[in-house]
Coordinates of C-alpha atoms in Angstrom, one line a residue:
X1 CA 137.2 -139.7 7.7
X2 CA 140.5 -141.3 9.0
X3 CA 139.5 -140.9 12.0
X4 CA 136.0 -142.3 11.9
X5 CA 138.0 -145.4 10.1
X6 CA 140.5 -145.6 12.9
X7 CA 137.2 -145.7 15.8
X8 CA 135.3 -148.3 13.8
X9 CA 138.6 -150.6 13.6
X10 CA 138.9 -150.1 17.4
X11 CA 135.6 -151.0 17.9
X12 CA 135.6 -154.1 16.2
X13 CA 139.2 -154.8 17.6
X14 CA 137.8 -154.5 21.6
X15 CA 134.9 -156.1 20.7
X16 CA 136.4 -159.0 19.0
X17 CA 138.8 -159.5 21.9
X18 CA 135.8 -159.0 24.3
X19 CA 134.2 -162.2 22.5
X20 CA 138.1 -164.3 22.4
X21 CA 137.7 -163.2 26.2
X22 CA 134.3 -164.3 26.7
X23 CA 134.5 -167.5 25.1
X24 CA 137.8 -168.3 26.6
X25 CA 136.0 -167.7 30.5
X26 CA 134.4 -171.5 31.0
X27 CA 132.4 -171.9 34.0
X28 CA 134.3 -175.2 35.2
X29 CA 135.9 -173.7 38.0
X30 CA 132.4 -172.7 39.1
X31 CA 131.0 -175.9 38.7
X32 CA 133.7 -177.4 40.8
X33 CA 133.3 -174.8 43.4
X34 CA 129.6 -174.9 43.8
X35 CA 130.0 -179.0 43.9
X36 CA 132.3 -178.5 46.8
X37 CA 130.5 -176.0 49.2
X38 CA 127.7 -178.6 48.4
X39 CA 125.0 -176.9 46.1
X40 CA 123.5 -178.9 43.9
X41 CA 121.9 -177.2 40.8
X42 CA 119.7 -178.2 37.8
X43 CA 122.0 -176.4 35.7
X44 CA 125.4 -174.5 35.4
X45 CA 126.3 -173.3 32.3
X46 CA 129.4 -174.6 30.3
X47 CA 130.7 -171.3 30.0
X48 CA 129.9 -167.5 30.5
X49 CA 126.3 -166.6 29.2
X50 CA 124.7 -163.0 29.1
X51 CA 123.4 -161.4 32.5
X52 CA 120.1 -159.7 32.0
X53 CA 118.3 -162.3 34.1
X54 CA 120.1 -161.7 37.4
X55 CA 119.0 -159.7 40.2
X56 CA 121.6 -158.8 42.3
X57 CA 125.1 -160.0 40.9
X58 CA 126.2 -157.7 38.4
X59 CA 124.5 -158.2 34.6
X60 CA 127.1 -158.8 32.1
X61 CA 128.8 -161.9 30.9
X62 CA 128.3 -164.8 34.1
X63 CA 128.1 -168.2 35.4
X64 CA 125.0 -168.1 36.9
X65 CA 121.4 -168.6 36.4
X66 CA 118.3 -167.3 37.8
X67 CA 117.9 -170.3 40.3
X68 CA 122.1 -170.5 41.2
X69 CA 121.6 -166.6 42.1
X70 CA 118.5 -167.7 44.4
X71 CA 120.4 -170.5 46.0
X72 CA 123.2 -168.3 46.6
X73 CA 120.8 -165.7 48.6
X74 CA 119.3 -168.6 50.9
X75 CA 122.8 -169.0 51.8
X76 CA 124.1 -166.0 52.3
X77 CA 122.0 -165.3 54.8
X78 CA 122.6 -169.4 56.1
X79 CA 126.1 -168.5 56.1
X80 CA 126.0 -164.8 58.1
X81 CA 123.6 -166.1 60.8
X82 CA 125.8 -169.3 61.6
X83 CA 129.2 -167.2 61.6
X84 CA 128.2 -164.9 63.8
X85 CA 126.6 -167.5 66.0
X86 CA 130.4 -169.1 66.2
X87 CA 131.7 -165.6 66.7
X88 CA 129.8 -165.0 69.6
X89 CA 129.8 -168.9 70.9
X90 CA 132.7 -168.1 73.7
X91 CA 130.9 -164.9 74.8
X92 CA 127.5 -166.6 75.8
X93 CA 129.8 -169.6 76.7
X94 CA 131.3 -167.3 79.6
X95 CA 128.1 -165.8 81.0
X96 CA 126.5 -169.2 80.8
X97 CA 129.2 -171.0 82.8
X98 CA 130.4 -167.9 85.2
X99 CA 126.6 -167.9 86.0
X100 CA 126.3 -171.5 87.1
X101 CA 129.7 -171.1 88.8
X102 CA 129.0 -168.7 91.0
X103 CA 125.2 -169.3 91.8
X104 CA 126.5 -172.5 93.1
X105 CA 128.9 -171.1 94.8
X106 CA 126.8 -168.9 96.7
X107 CA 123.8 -171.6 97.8
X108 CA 126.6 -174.2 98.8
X109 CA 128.5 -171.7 100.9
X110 CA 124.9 -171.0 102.4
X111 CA 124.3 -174.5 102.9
X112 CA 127.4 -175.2 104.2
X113 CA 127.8 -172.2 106.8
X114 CA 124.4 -174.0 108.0
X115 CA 125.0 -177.0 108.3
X116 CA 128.5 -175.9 110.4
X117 CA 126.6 -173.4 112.5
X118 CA 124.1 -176.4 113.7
X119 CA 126.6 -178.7 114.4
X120 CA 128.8 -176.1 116.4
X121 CA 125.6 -175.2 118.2
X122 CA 124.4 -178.7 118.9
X123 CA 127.7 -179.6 120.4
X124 CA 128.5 -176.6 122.2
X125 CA 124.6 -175.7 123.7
X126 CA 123.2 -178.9 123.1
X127 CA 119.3 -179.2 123.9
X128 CA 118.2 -175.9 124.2
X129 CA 119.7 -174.9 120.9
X130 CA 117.7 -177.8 119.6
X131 CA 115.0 -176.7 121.3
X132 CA 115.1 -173.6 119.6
X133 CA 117.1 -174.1 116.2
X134 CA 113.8 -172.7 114.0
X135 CA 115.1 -169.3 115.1
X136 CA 118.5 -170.1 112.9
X137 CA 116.4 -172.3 110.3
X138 CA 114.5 -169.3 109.8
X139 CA 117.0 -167.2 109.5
X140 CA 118.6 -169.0 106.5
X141 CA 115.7 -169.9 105.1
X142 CA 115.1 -166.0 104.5
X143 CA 118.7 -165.4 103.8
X144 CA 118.3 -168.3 100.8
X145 CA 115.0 -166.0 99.5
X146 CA 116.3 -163.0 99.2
X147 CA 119.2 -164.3 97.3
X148 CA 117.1 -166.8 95.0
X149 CA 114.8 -163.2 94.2
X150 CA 112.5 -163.3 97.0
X151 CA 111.1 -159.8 98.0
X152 CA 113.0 -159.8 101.5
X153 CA 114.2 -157.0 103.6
X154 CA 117.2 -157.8 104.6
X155 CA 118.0 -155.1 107.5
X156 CA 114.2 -155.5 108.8
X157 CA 114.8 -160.0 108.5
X158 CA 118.0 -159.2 110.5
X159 CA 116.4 -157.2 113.2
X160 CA 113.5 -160.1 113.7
X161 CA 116.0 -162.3 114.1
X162 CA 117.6 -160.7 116.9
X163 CA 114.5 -160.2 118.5
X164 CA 113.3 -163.8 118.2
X165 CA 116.4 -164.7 119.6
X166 CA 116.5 -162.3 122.4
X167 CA 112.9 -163.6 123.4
X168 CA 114.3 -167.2 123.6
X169 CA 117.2 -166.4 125.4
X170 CA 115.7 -164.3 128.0
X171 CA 112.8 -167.1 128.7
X172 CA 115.7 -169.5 128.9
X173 CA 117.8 -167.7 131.5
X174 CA 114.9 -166.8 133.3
X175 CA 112.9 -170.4 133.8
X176 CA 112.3 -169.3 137.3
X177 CA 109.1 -167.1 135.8
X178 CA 106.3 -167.1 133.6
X179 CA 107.2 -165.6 130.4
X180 CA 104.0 -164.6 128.9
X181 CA 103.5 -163.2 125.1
X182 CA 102.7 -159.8 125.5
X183 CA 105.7 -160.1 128.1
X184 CA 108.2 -160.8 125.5
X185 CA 106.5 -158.1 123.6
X186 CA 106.8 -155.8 126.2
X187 CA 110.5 -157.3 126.3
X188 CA 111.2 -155.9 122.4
X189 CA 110.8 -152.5 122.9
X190 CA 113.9 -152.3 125.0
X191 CA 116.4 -154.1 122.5
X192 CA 117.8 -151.3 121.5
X193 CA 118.2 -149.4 124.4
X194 CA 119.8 -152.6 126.5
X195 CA 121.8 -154.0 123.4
X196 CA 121.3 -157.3 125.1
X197 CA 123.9 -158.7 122.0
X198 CA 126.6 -155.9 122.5
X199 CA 127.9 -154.7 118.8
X200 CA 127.4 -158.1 117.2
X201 CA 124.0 -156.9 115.4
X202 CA 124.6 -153.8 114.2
X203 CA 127.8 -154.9 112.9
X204 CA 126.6 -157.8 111.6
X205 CA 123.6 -156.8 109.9
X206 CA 126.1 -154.0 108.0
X207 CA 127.8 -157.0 106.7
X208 CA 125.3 -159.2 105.9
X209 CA 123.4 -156.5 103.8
X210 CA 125.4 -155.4 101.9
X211 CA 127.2 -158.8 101.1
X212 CA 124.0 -160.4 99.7
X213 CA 123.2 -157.2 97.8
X214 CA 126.2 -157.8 96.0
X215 CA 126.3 -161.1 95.8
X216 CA 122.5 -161.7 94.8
X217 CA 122.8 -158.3 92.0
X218 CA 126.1 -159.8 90.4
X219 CA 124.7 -163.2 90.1
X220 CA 121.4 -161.4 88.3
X221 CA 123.9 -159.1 86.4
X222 CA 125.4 -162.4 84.7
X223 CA 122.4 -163.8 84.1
X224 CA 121.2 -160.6 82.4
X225 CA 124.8 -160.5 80.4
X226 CA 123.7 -164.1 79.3
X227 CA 120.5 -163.8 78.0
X228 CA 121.0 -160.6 76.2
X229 CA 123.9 -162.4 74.5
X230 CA 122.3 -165.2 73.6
X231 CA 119.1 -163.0 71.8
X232 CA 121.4 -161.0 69.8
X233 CA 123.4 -163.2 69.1
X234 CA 120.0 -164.7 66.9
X235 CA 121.1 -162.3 63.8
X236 CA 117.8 -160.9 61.9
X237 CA 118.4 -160.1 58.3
X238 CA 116.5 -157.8 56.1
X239 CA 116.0 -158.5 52.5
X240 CA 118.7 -155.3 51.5
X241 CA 121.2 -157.2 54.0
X242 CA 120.7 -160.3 52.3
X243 CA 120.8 -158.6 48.8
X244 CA 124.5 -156.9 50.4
X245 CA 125.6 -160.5 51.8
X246 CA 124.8 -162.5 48.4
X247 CA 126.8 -159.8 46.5
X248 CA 129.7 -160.2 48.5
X249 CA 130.3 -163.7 49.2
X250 CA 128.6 -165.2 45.8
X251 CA 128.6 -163.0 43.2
X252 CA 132.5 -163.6 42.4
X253 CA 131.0 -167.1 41.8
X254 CA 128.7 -165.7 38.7
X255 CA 131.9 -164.1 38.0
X256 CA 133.5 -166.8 37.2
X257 CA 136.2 -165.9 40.0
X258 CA 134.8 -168.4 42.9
X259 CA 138.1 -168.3 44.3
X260 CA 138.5 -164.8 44.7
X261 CA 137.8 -162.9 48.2
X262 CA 136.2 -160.0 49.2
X263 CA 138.2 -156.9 49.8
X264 CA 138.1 -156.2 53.7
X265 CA 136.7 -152.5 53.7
X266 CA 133.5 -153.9 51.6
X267 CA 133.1 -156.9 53.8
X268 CA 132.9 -153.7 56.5
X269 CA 130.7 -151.4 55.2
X270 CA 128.2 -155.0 54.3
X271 CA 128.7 -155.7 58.1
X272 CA 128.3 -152.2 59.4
X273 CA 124.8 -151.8 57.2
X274 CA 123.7 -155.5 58.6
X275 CA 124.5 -155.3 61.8
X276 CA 124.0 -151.5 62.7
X277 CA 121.3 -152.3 65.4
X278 CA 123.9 -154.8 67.2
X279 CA 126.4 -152.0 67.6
X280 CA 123.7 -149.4 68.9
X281 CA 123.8 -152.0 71.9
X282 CA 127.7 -151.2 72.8
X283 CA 127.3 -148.0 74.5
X284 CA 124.9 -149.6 76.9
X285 CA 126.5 -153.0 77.1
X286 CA 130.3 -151.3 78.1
X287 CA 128.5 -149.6 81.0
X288 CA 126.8 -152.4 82.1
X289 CA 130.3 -154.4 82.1
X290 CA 132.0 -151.7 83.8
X291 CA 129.0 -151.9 86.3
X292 CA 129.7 -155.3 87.0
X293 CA 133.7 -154.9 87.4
X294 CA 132.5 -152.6 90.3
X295 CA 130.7 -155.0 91.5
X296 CA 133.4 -157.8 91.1
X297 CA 135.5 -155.7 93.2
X298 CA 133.3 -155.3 96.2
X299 CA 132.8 -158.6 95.9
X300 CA 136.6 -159.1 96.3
X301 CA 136.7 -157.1 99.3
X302 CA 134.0 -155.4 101.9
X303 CA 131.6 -157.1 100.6
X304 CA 132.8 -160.7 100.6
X305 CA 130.1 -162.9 101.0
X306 CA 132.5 -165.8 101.6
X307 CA 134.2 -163.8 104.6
X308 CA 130.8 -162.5 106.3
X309 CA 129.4 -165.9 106.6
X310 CA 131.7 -168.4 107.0
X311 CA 132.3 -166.9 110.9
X312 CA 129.3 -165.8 111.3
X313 CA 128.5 -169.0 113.8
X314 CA 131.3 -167.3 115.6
X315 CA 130.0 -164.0 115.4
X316 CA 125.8 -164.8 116.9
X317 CA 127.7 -167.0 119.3
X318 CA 129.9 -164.2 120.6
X319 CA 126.2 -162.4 120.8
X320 CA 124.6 -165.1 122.8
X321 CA 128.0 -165.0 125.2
X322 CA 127.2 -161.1 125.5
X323 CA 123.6 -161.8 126.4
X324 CA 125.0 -164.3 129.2
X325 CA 127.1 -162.4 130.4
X326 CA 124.7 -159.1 131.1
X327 CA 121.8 -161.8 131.7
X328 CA 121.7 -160.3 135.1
X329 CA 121.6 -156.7 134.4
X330 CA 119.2 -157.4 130.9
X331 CA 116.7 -159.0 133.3
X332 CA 116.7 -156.1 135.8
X333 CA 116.4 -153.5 133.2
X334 CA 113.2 -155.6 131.7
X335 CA 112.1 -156.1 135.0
X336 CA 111.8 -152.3 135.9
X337 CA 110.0 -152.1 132.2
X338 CA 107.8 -154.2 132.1
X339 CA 107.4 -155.5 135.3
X340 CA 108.6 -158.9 137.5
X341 CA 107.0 -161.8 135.6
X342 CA 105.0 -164.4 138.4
X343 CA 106.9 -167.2 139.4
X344 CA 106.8 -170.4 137.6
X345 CA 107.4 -172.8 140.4
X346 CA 109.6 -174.9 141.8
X347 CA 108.8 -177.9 139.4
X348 CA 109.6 -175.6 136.6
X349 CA 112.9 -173.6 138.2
X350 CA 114.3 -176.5 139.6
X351 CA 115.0 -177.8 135.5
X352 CA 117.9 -175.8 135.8
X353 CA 117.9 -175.0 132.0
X354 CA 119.8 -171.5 132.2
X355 CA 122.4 -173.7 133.8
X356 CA 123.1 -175.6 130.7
X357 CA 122.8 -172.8 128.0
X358 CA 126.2 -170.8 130.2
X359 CA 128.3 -173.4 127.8
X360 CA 131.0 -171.4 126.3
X361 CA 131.6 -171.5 122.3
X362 CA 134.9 -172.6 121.2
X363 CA 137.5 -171.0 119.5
X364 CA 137.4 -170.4 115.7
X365 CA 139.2 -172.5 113.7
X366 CA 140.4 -171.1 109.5
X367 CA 141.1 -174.7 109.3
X368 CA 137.6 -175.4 109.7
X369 CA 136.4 -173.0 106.5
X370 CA 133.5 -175.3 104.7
X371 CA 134.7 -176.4 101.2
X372 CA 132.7 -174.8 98.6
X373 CA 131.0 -176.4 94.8
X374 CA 133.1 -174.7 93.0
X375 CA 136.4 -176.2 94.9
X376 CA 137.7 -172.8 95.4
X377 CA 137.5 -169.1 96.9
X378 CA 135.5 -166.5 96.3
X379 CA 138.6 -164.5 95.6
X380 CA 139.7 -166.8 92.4
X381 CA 136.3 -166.7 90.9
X382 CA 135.8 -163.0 91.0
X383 CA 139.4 -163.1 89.7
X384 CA 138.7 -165.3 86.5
X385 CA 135.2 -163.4 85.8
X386 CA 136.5 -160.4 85.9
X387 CA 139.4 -161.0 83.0
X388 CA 136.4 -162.7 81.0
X389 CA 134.0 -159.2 81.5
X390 CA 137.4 -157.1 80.5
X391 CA 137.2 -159.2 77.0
X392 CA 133.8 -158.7 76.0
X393 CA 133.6 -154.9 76.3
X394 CA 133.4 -153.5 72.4
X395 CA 132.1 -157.2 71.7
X396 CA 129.0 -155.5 69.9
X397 CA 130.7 -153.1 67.6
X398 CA 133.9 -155.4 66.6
X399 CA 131.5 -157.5 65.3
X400 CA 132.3 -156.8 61.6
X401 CA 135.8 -156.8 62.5
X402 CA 135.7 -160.0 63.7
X403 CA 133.5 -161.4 61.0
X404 CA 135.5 -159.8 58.1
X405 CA 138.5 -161.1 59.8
X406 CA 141.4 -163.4 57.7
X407 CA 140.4 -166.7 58.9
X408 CA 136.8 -166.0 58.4
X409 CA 135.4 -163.9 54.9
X410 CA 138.9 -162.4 53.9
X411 CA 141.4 -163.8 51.8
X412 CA 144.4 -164.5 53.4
X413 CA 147.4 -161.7 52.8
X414 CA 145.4 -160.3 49.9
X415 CA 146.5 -157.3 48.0
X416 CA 144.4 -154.2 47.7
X417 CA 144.1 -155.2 43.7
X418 CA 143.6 -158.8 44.2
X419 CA 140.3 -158.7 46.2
X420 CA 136.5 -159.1 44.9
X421 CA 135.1 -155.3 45.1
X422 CA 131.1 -156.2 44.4
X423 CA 131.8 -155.4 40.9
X424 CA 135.1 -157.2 39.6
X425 CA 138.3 -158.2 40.8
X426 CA 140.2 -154.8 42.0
X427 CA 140.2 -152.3 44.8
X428 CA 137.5 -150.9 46.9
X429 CA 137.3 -147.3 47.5
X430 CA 134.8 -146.0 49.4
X431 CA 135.2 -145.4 52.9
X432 CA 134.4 -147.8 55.7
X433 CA 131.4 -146.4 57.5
X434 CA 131.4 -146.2 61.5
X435 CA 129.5 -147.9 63.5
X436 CA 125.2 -148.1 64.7
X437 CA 122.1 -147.5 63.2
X438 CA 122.2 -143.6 62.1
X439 CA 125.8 -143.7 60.5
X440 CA 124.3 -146.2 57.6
X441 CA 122.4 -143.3 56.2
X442 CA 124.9 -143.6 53.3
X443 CA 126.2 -146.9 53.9
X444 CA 127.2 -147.8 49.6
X445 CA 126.4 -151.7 50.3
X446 CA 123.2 -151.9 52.3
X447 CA 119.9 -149.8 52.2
X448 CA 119.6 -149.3 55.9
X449 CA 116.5 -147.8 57.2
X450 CA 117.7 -145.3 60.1
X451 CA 114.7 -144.5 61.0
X452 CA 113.3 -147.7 62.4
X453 CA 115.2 -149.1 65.4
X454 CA 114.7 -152.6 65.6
X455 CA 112.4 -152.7 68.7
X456 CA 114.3 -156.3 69.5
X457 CA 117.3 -154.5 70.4
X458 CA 116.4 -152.0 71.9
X459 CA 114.8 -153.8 74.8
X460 CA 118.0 -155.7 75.2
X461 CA 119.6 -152.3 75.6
X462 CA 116.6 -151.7 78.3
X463 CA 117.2 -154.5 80.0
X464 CA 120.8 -153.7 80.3
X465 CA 120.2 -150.0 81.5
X466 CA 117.9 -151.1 84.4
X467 CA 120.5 -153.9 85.1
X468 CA 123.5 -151.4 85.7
X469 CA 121.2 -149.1 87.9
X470 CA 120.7 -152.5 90.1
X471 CA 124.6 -152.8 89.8
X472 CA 125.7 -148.9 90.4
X473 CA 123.5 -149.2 93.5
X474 CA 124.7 -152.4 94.8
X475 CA 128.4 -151.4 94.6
X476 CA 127.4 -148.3 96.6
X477 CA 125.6 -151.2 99.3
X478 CA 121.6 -150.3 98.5
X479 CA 119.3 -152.2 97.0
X480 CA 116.7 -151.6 94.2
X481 CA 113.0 -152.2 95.3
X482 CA 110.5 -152.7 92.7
X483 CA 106.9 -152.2 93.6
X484 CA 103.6 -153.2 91.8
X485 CA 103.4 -149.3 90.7
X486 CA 107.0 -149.8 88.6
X487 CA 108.6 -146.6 90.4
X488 CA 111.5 -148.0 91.9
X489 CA 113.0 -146.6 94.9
X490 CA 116.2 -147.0 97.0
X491 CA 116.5 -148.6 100.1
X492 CA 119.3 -147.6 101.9
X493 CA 121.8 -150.6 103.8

């Protein structure tokens, strides 16, 4: 019986200090925090009143009503969107501008070793180049397709070239005769055998290749970085993850406890359930950036684009000087081919055109290098691109880290004890779960469903894997064909 007296005095005891407590929590703290962050509510209640109403925030004694718990949900999900929209501003930042940079770079230092090549040529063979400066216009012209996308071969473009110019050259050394179509067709079939050009083609047409593989596959690699940034980046939240995000940033509000923060391994396992898709991409996005640091490095050495072309007016002149100088034995070897061509005349020999095209090409010049859009090398944009890729590997999976960071969700310097839990003010225990879609299967914060990928996603991770083949193979100097039939296949530079 003494006993049973001593439990009911107890009982009356808590309960009479659960009511002091209760009417000595006022919601004017509340008030004044929802006023700041902007809300603006019907009603907030003086002090605490009982729970039952609320959906999500825990039920006892609160702050908040049915429509302040509402508001706080619209928010929540507001507020997780635009954060990690800021969080991953300076990633798409860097593809975006890195992208611009270096396509510019690349169609001004085609522009440029254009324009220097004609004016070389115009003052150094004078009317017959001019006469026959489509062969080079052409040969631009396809070298700007197949980097803008175009569905160009390079080695078979390169070998056309060659071949035009070997039928122009060979008519102009020989304006004593009648060159005839199906004579300069007759004429092709012995390029390779006379190697009118000497070495220049073969070696240029390694260099060229595999240069604009490179160049063209690591400008499409940053655009391919960019754009799948930028769509996950655009957060989708399901109605658990909003349920997870209202808990944890508003429900200290209800609490009466506006000021208090969330305790950093909750604010994890929330971010791990709501963004578990995100960090399925990692895997696939690391390889990709790996991918393009090989890339980046051919591009810093064999395969400088800047080095192949700005000389290359020096490079199909030393051809043409070739062809001059074995015009003699070229013809006789054609002649015994295909035959001596008629005679065109006096009229038409005495022009003396071969006489003009035996100009010699000057010396090379570094001084000379075109400047480029981007007001500096090759070299120093690799250089800078490549310290940006290093940064963004593992962007994908320390994106709750980053989110739940200090400055951010989490209070600074906080104590274990003196953090918001989901419950009350105290610590959190359960462990922080790891990372992607099929570790949430007993995530405590958000009901994740692991067995529904978010399609979304995984075409961005699709996008990516095809991206890195393009990249594996450019680094090893092929490119990646893709026919109407979708089976890819490897041409080999």
């Amino acid at each position: 019986f003494v006993a049973w007296i001593q439990t009911v005095i107890c009982t009356f005891l808590l309960s009479v200090a659960a009511r002091a407590d209760f009417k000595a929590r006022n919601c004017s703290e509340v008030r004044e925090a929802c006023a700041s962050r902007g809300f603006s509510f019907g009603y907030v209640p003086l002090q605490e009143i009982p729970g039952e109403h609320l959906r999500v925030c825990p039920q006892g004694n609160t702050c908040c009503t049915v429509e302040m718990e509402d508001k706080f949900g619209q928010q929540s999900k507001q507020d997780f969107e635009t954060l990690v929209d800021e969080i991953s501003h300076n990633l798409r930042s860097t593809f975006v501008s890195r992208h611009k940079r270096f396509d510019e770079f690349f169609l001004e230092l085609l522009e440029n070793t254009e324009r220097s090549l004609n004016e070389m040529f115009v003052k150094t063979y004078g009317k017959p180049y001019m006469q026959n400066s489509e062969v080079f216009e052409n040969l631009f012209a396809e070298l700007k397709r197949y980097y803008t996308g175009g569905n160009v071969n390079l080695e078979e473009m390169l070998n056309d070239f060659w071949s035009r110019l070997l039928e122009r050259m060979f008519t102009l050394l020989n304006s004593q005769y009648v060159i005839t179509e199906d004579y300069l067709e007759c004429i092709s079939k012995y390029t390779d055998e006379l190697k009118p050009f000497g070495d220049v083609p073969r070696k240029l047409k390694a260099q060229v290749t595999r240069a604009f593989i490179a160049a063209r596959t690591f400008v499409q690699g940053l655009s391919v970085g960019r754009e799948v940034a930028q769509r996950v980046s655009k957060v989708s939240t399901t109605a658990s993850c909003i349920r997870a995000l209202t808990k944890l940033m508003y429900c200290p509000f209800c609490q009466a406890m506006p000021s208090v923060k969330p305790c950093k391994n909750y604010c994890l396992n929330v971010m791990k359930g709501c963004l578990a898709n995100q960090a399925d991409l990692d895997p696939e996005w690391n390889q990709y950036i790996d991918a393009m640091l090989l890339v980046a490095q051919r591009l810093e050495g064999p395969f400088n684009i800047e080095s192949v072309m700005e000389p290359i007016d020096v490079k199909i002149s030393e051809a043409i000087m070739n062809m001059q100088d074995n015009s003699a034995q070229v013809s006789y070897r054609v002649f015994q081919g295909c035959g001596q061509p008629k005679p065109a005349g006096m009229s038409r020999s005495a022009r003396g055109v071969s006489d003009v095209f035996t100009a010699r090409f000057k010396p090379y010049s570094p001084e000379e290098r075109p400047t480029t859009a981007a007001g500096t090398s090759l070299d120093r944009l690799v250089a800078d691109v490549k310290e940006q890729l290093k940064t963004s590997k593992k962007f994908w999976s320390d994106l709750p880290d980053m989110y739940c960071g200090e400055d951010r969700v989490m209070q600074g310097n906080s104590s274990d004890e003196d953090c918001w839990n989901g419950h009350t003010k105290g610590r959190y225990f359960p462990e922080v779960q790891k990372d992607g879609l099929t570790n949430q299967v007993s995530n405590p914060e958000v009901d994740v469903d692991i067995t529904r990928p978010d399609t979304f996603i995984r075409q961005q991770i699709m996008a990516l894997r095809v991206m890195t083949n393009k990249l594996k193979n450019a680094y090893n100097g092929n490119d990646i064909y893709f026919q109407d039939s979708g089976k890819p296949y490897t041409r080999h530079m």
